[in-house]
DNA sequence: TCGATAATAGACTCCATTATCCTTTATCAA
DNA sequence: TTGATAAAGGATAATGGAGTCTATTATCGA
């Protein structure tokens, strides 16, 4: 079971981070990304499709086709990717699953969880893929070391 | 979709919090809890079963049966309930889903997410159901106001 | 001791997420 | 203009979490 994000969202984040480590403008194929990140190709295709529709990626069909970033890496925040794939409900729903959790009718951990959730949101909202590029490069590099 | 915790875990947390608001030693039936919290009875039965096996609740069969807390409310931390139902993997898995995320091979948000995750853990580890009793009472009270 | 009650336990169903497959569309290069 | 390539898109399948059902076991009260 994945925490917080759906599997598709995890894959999408990984894929965009991966693309961001490539030389600017280089078109990369779904199957290359899938192979590198060990993600099912067809499933990844669906996710990249959604990201293209949202403008986070740009796709090219045909030979010499592939994917590139849809805008400059400084303008792609992690939250944009999350929002495109999973939406924003994680930032509004009650962590205990209580219905109608709000300031008027807070759940027992409403305030404390609210703070944590806000920090998580802020992390995703102020980190762009440009900010984490170096870290992405080393993480990606570590991936296929054993296999 | 539920965030962080499984549906069963959410229900379990709600149920234990509810039981903690009742007079000490009062035995409450699954169906009463289910009705109050709007949870499917049979599903809740499964969850309370697990919590009984872990000693968080104590169950009594037969007429005059039902559930009570397995130990004093000061000794039941929220994390105990989470651990019993969902385990601890949320505190170890990579938020981006990268394999082998660790200090040696950190993912791009490893440090920042690590801090947030630790705060979440600490919240669950230092709040006992005794600590949040008053808040639980008012949240539970707010539940069936409309229906 | 017997019937009613309520939790236990395991099998089973349902559905959303995850994953796969195949056809269509667009693009490139020869 | 044609063949190869690669993404788009729709249909289908598998998996796992969520929820249901039924029989069994334990306990109480009459």
Coordinates of C-alpha atoms (C1' of nucleotides) in Angstrom, one line a residue:
Chain A
X1 CA 0.0 0.0 0.0
X2 CA 1.3 3.4 -0.9
X3 CA 1.2 6.3 1.6
X4 CA -0.5 9.5 0.8
X5 CA -0.2 9.4 -3.0
X6 CA -1.7 6.9 -5.3
X7 CA 0.7 4.6 -7.2
X8 CA 0.0 6.5 -10.4
X9 CA 1.0 9.8 -8.7
X10 CA 4.2 8.3 -7.3
X11 CA 5.1 7.1 -10.8
X12 CA 4.2 10.5 -12.2
X13 CA 6.4 12.3 -9.7
X14 CA 9.3 9.9 -10.4
X15 CA 8.9 10.2 -14.1
X16 CA 8.9 14.0 -14.2
X17 CA 11.9 14.1 -11.8
X18 CA 13.7 11.7 -14.1
X19 CA 12.9 13.8 -17.2
X20 CA 14.1 16.9 -15.4
X21 CA 17.6 15.3 -15.1
X22 CA 18.0 14.9 -18.8
X23 CA 19.5 17.5 -21.1
X24 CA 16.9 20.2 -21.8
X25 CA 14.8 19.4 -24.8
X26 CA 15.9 15.8 -25.2
X27 CA 12.9 13.6 -26.0
X28 CA 12.6 10.5 -24.0
X29 CA 10.4 7.5 -24.7
X30 CA 7.9 6.0 -22.3
X31 CA 9.6 2.6 -22.5
X32 CA 13.0 4.1 -21.5
X33 CA 11.5 5.9 -18.5
X34 CA 9.6 2.7 -17.6
X35 CA 12.7 0.6 -17.8
X36 CA 14.8 3.0 -15.8
X37 CA 12.2 3.4 -13.0
X38 CA 10.9 -0.1 -13.2
X39 CA 7.3 1.0 -13.9
X40 CA 4.8 -0.9 -16.0
X41 CA 5.0 0.7 -19.5
X42 CA 1.3 0.9 -20.3
X43 CA 0.4 2.2 -17.0
X44 CA 3.1 4.8 -17.2
X45 CA 1.8 5.8 -20.7
X46 CA -1.6 6.6 -19.1
X47 CA 0.0 8.8 -16.5
X48 CA 2.3 10.7 -18.9
X49 CA -0.8 11.3 -21.0
X50 CA -2.5 13.0 -18.1
X51 CA 0.5 15.1 -17.4
X52 CA 0.7 16.1 -21.0
X53 CA -2.9 17.2 -21.0
X54 CA -2.2 19.4 -17.9
X55 CA 0.8 20.9 -19.7
X56 CA 3.4 19.6 -17.2
X57 CA 4.8 17.5 -20.0
X58 CA 4.8 17.9 -23.8
X59 CA 4.6 14.9 -26.0
X60 CA 5.6 14.2 -29.6
X61 CA 4.3 11.4 -31.6
X62 CA 6.0 9.4 -34.3
X63 CA 9.7 8.6 -34.8
X64 CA 11.9 11.0 -32.9
X65 CA 9.0 11.4 -30.7
X66 CA 8.9 11.2 -26.9
X67 CA 8.4 13.4 -23.9
X68 CA 9.9 16.7 -22.7
X69 CA 9.0 19.0 -19.9
X70 CA 6.0 21.2 -20.7
X71 CA 7.5 24.3 -19.2
X72 CA 10.7 25.3 -17.6
X73 CA 11.8 23.3 -14.5
X74 CA 11.6 26.4 -12.3
X75 CA 7.9 26.5 -13.1
X76 CA 7.0 23.0 -12.3
X77 CA 6.3 22.5 -8.6
X78 CA 5.8 19.1 -7.0
X79 CA 2.3 20.1 -6.0
X80 CA 1.4 20.7 -9.6
X81 CA 2.1 17.0 -10.4
X82 CA 0.2 15.8 -7.3
X83 CA -2.7 18.1 -8.2
X84 CA -2.8 16.8 -11.7
X85 CA -2.9 13.2 -10.7
X86 CA -4.4 12.9 -7.3
X87 CA -6.1 16.2 -6.8
X88 CA -6.1 18.2 -3.6
X89 CA -8.4 16.1 -1.3
X90 CA -5.5 14.9 0.8
X91 CA -5.2 18.5 2.1
X92 CA -8.8 18.8 3.1
X93 CA -9.9 15.4 4.3
X94 CA -9.9 14.4 8.0
X95 CA -7.0 12.1 8.9
X96 CA -9.2 10.1 11.2
X97 CA -11.9 9.9 8.5
X98 CA -14.5 11.7 10.6
X99 CA -17.2 13.3 8.5
X100 CA -17.6 17.1 8.7
X101 CA -14.2 17.7 10.3
X102 CA -13.8 21.5 10.4
X103 CA -12.9 24.4 12.7
X104 CA -16.4 24.3 14.1
X105 CA -16.4 20.5 14.6
X106 CA -12.8 19.6 14.8
X107 CA -11.7 16.0 15.2
X108 CA -9.5 15.2 18.2
X109 CA -6.2 15.9 16.3
X110 CA -7.5 18.6 14.0
X111 CA -5.1 21.3 15.0
X112 CA -2.0 19.2 15.3
X113 CA -2.6 17.4 12.0
X114 CA -3.5 20.7 10.4
X115 CA -0.1 22.0 11.1
X116 CA 1.6 18.9 9.7
X117 CA -0.5 18.9 6.6
X118 CA 0.3 22.5 6.0
X119 CA 4.0 21.7 6.2
X120 CA 3.6 18.9 3.7
X121 CA 1.7 21.2 1.4
X122 CA 4.3 23.9 1.7
X123 CA 7.0 21.4 1.0
X124 CA 5.3 20.3 -2.2
X125 CA 4.4 23.9 -3.1
X126 CA 7.8 25.5 -2.8
X127 CA 10.0 22.7 -4.2
X128 CA 10.2 22.9 -7.9
X129 CA 11.8 20.2 -10.0
X130 CA 14.6 22.7 -10.7
X131 CA 15.3 22.9 -6.9
X132 CA 15.7 19.2 -6.5
X133 CA 17.5 18.5 -9.8
X134 CA 20.8 17.6 -8.2
X135 CA 19.1 15.3 -5.7
X136 CA 17.1 13.7 -8.5
X137 CA 20.2 13.0 -10.4
X138 CA 21.9 11.2 -7.6
X139 CA 18.8 9.3 -6.6
X140 CA 18.2 8.2 -10.2
X141 CA 21.8 7.2 -10.5
X142 CA 21.5 4.9 -7.5
X143 CA 18.6 3.1 -8.9
X144 CA 19.9 0.4 -11.2
X145 CA 23.1 -0.2 -9.3
X146 CA 22.2 -3.7 -8.2
X147 CA 19.9 -5.0 -10.9
Chain B
X1 CA -9.8 7.5 -1.1
X2 CA -8.4 7.8 2.4
X3 CA -5.3 9.6 3.2
X4 CA -2.4 7.9 5.1
X5 CA -4.6 5.4 7.0
X6 CA -6.6 2.5 5.6
X7 CA -10.4 2.8 6.0
X8 CA -10.2 0.1 8.6
X9 CA -7.7 2.0 10.6
X10 CA -9.8 5.2 10.4
X11 CA -12.7 3.2 11.7
X12 CA -10.7 1.6 14.4
X13 CA -9.4 5.0 15.6
X14 CA -12.9 6.4 15.6
X15 CA -14.3 3.4 17.5
X16 CA -11.7 3.5 20.2
X17 CA -12.1 7.2 20.7
X18 CA -15.8 6.7 20.9
X19 CA -15.5 3.9 23.5
X20 CA -13.1 6.2 25.5
X21 CA -15.9 8.7 25.9
X22 CA -18.2 6.3 27.6
X23 CA -18.3 5.7 31.3
X24 CA -15.5 3.5 32.3
X25 CA -16.3 -0.2 32.1
X26 CA -19.5 0.2 30.2
X27 CA -19.8 -2.5 27.6
X28 CA -20.9 -1.3 24.2
X29 CA -22.1 -3.4 21.3
X30 CA -20.6 -3.4 17.8
X31 CA -23.9 -2.4 16.3
X32 CA -24.2 0.6 18.6
X33 CA -20.8 1.9 17.7
X34 CA -21.5 1.2 14.0
X35 CA -24.7 3.1 14.2
X36 CA -23.2 6.1 16.0
X37 CA -20.2 6.3 13.6
X38 CA -22.0 5.2 10.5
X39 CA -19.7 2.3 9.9
X40 CA -20.7 -1.0 8.3
X41 CA -21.3 -3.4 11.2
X42 CA -19.6 -6.5 9.9
X43 CA -16.6 -4.6 8.8
X44 CA -16.3 -2.9 12.2
X45 CA -16.6 -6.3 13.8
X46 CA -13.5 -7.4 12.1
X47 CA -11.6 -4.3 13.2
X48 CA -12.6 -4.5 16.8
X49 CA -11.6 -8.2 16.7
X50 CA -8.1 -7.2 15.8
X51 CA -8.0 -4.6 18.4
X52 CA -9.1 -7.1 21.0
X53 CA -6.4 -9.5 20.0
X54 CA -3.8 -6.7 20.4
X55 CA -5.2 -5.9 23.9
X56 CA -6.3 -2.4 23.0
X57 CA -9.9 -3.5 23.6
X58 CA -11.4 -6.2 25.7
X59 CA -14.4 -8.1 24.5
X60 CA -17.2 -10.0 26.2
X61 CA -19.4 -12.5 24.4
X62 CA -23.0 -13.3 25.1
X63 CA -25.8 -11.2 26.5
X64 CA -24.5 -8.3 28.6
X65 CA -21.5 -8.6 26.3
X66 CA -19.7 -5.9 24.3
X67 CA -16.5 -4.0 24.2
X68 CA -14.5 -2.0 26.8
X69 CA -11.0 -0.6 26.7
X70 CA -8.3 -3.2 27.1
X71 CA -6.3 -1.0 29.4
X72 CA -6.5 2.5 31.0
X73 CA -7.0 5.4 28.5
X74 CA -3.7 6.9 29.6
X75 CA -2.0 3.8 28.3
X76 CA -3.5 3.7 24.8
X77 CA -1.7 6.0 22.4
X78 CA -3.1 6.7 19.0
X79 CA 0.0 5.1 17.5
X80 CA -0.9 1.8 19.2
X81 CA -4.1 1.7 17.3
X82 CA -2.4 2.6 14.0
X83 CA 0.3 0.0 14.6
X84 CA -2.3 -2.7 15.4
X85 CA -4.3 -2.1 12.2
X86 CA -2.0 -0.7 9.5
X87 CA 1.5 -1.4 10.9
X88 CA 4.4 1.0 10.8
X89 CA 5.2 1.0 7.1
X90 CA 3.9 4.5 6.6
X91 CA 6.8 5.7 8.7
X92 CA 9.4 3.9 6.7
X93 CA 8.3 4.0 3.1
X94 CA 9.4 6.6 0.6
X95 CA 6.7 9.2 -0.1
X96 CA 7.6 9.3 -3.8
X97 CA 7.6 5.5 -4.0
X98 CA 11.3 5.3 -4.8
X99 CA 12.8 1.9 -4.0
X100 CA 15.7 1.9 -1.5
X101 CA 15.1 5.4 -0.2
X102 CA 17.5 5.8 2.7
X103 CA 20.2 8.1 4.1
X104 CA 22.7 6.7 1.7
X105 CA 20.4 7.0 -1.3
X106 CA 17.8 9.7 -0.3
X107 CA 15.0 10.7 -2.6
X108 CA 14.8 14.3 -3.6
X109 CA 12.5 15.2 -0.6
X110 CA 13.9 12.7 1.8
X111 CA 15.0 15.2 4.5
X112 CA 12.0 17.5 4.4
X113 CA 9.5 14.6 4.3
X114 CA 11.5 12.9 7.1
X115 CA 10.9 15.8 9.4
X116 CA 7.2 16.0 8.6
X117 CA 6.8 12.2 9.0
X118 CA 8.6 12.4 12.4
X119 CA 6.2 15.1 13.5
X120 CA 3.3 13.0 12.5
X121 CA 4.7 10.0 14.4
X122 CA 5.3 12.1 17.5
X123 CA 1.8 13.4 17.4
X124 CA 0.4 9.9 17.3
X125 CA 2.9 8.7 19.9
X126 CA 2.3 11.3 22.5
X127 CA -1.4 11.7 22.3
X128 CA -3.2 9.1 24.4
X129 CA -6.9 8.7 24.1
X130 CA -7.1 10.1 27.6
X131 CA -5.4 13.3 26.3
X132 CA -8.0 13.8 23.6
X133 CA -11.1 12.6 25.6
X134 CA -12.8 16.0 25.8
X135 CA -12.2 16.7 22.1
X136 CA -13.5 13.2 21.3
X137 CA -16.7 13.9 23.3
X138 CA -17.5 17.1 21.4
X139 CA -16.6 15.6 18.0
X140 CA -18.8 12.6 18.7
X141 CA -21.6 14.9 19.9
X142 CA -21.5 16.8 16.7
X143 CA -21.9 13.7 14.5
X144 CA -25.6 12.9 14.4
X145 CA -26.8 16.4 14.6
X146 CA -28.2 16.5 11.1
X147 CA -29.2 12.9 10.4
Chain C
dT1 C1' -30.2 -27.0 31.3
dC2 C1' -31.9 -24.3 27.6
dG3 C1' -32.7 -20.3 24.8
dA4 C1' -31.2 -15.9 23.6
dT5 C1' -27.5 -12.9 22.9
dA6 C1' -23.2 -11.2 21.0
dA7 C1' -18.4 -11.7 19.7
dT8 C1' -15.3 -14.8 16.7
dA9 C1' -13.9 -16.7 12.5
dG10 C1' -13.6 -17.7 7.9
dA11 C1' -15.4 -17.6 3.4
dC12 C1' -17.3 -14.9 0.1
dT13 C1' -18.7 -10.7 -2.9
dC14 C1' -17.9 -6.1 -4.7
dC15 C1' -15.5 -2.4 -6.5
dA16 C1' -11.7 0.9 -7.3
dT17 C1' -7.0 0.9 -8.3
dT18 C1' -3.6 -1.0 -10.9
dA19 C1' -2.1 -3.0 -14.9
dT20 C1' -2.5 -4.9 -19.8
dC21 C1' -3.7 -5.1 -24.6
dC22 C1' -5.0 -3.4 -29.0
dT23 C1' -6.4 -0.1 -32.4
dT24 C1' -6.0 4.6 -34.0
dT25 C1' -3.6 8.9 -34.9
dA26 C1' 0.3 11.7 -35.7
dT27 C1' 5.1 12.4 -37.2
dC28 C1' 9.4 11.5 -39.3
dA29 C1' 12.5 9.9 -42.9
dA30 C1' 13.5 7.7 -46.9
Chain D
dT1 C1' 3.8 8.6 -50.6
dT2 C1' 4.9 5.0 -47.9
dG3 C1' 6.7 2.4 -43.9
dA4 C1' 8.2 2.7 -39.4
dT5 C1' 7.8 4.8 -35.1
dA6 C1' 5.6 6.4 -30.9
dA7 C1' 2.0 8.5 -28.3
dA8 C1' -3.3 8.6 -27.7
dG9 C1' -7.2 6.4 -26.4
dG10 C1' -10.5 2.9 -25.4
dA11 C1' -11.5 -1.7 -23.8
dT12 C1' -10.4 -5.3 -20.9
dA13 C1' -8.2 -8.0 -17.0
dA14 C1' -6.1 -8.7 -12.4
dT15 C1' -5.4 -7.4 -7.7
dG16 C1' -6.2 -5.9 -3.2
dG17 C1' -8.9 -3.3 0.0
dA18 C1' -13.6 -2.7 1.6
dG19 C1' -17.6 -4.7 2.8
dT20 C1' -21.0 -8.9 3.5
dC21 C1' -22.8 -13.2 5.0
dT22 C1' -23.1 -17.3 7.8
dA23 C1' -21.8 -20.7 11.0
dT24 C1' -19.5 -21.3 15.5
dT25 C1' -18.3 -20.4 20.2
dA26 C1' -18.9 -18.3 24.6
dT27 C1' -21.8 -16.2 28.2
dC28 C1' -25.8 -14.8 30.6
dG29 C1' -30.3 -15.3 32.6
dA30 C1' -34.4 -17.8 33.3

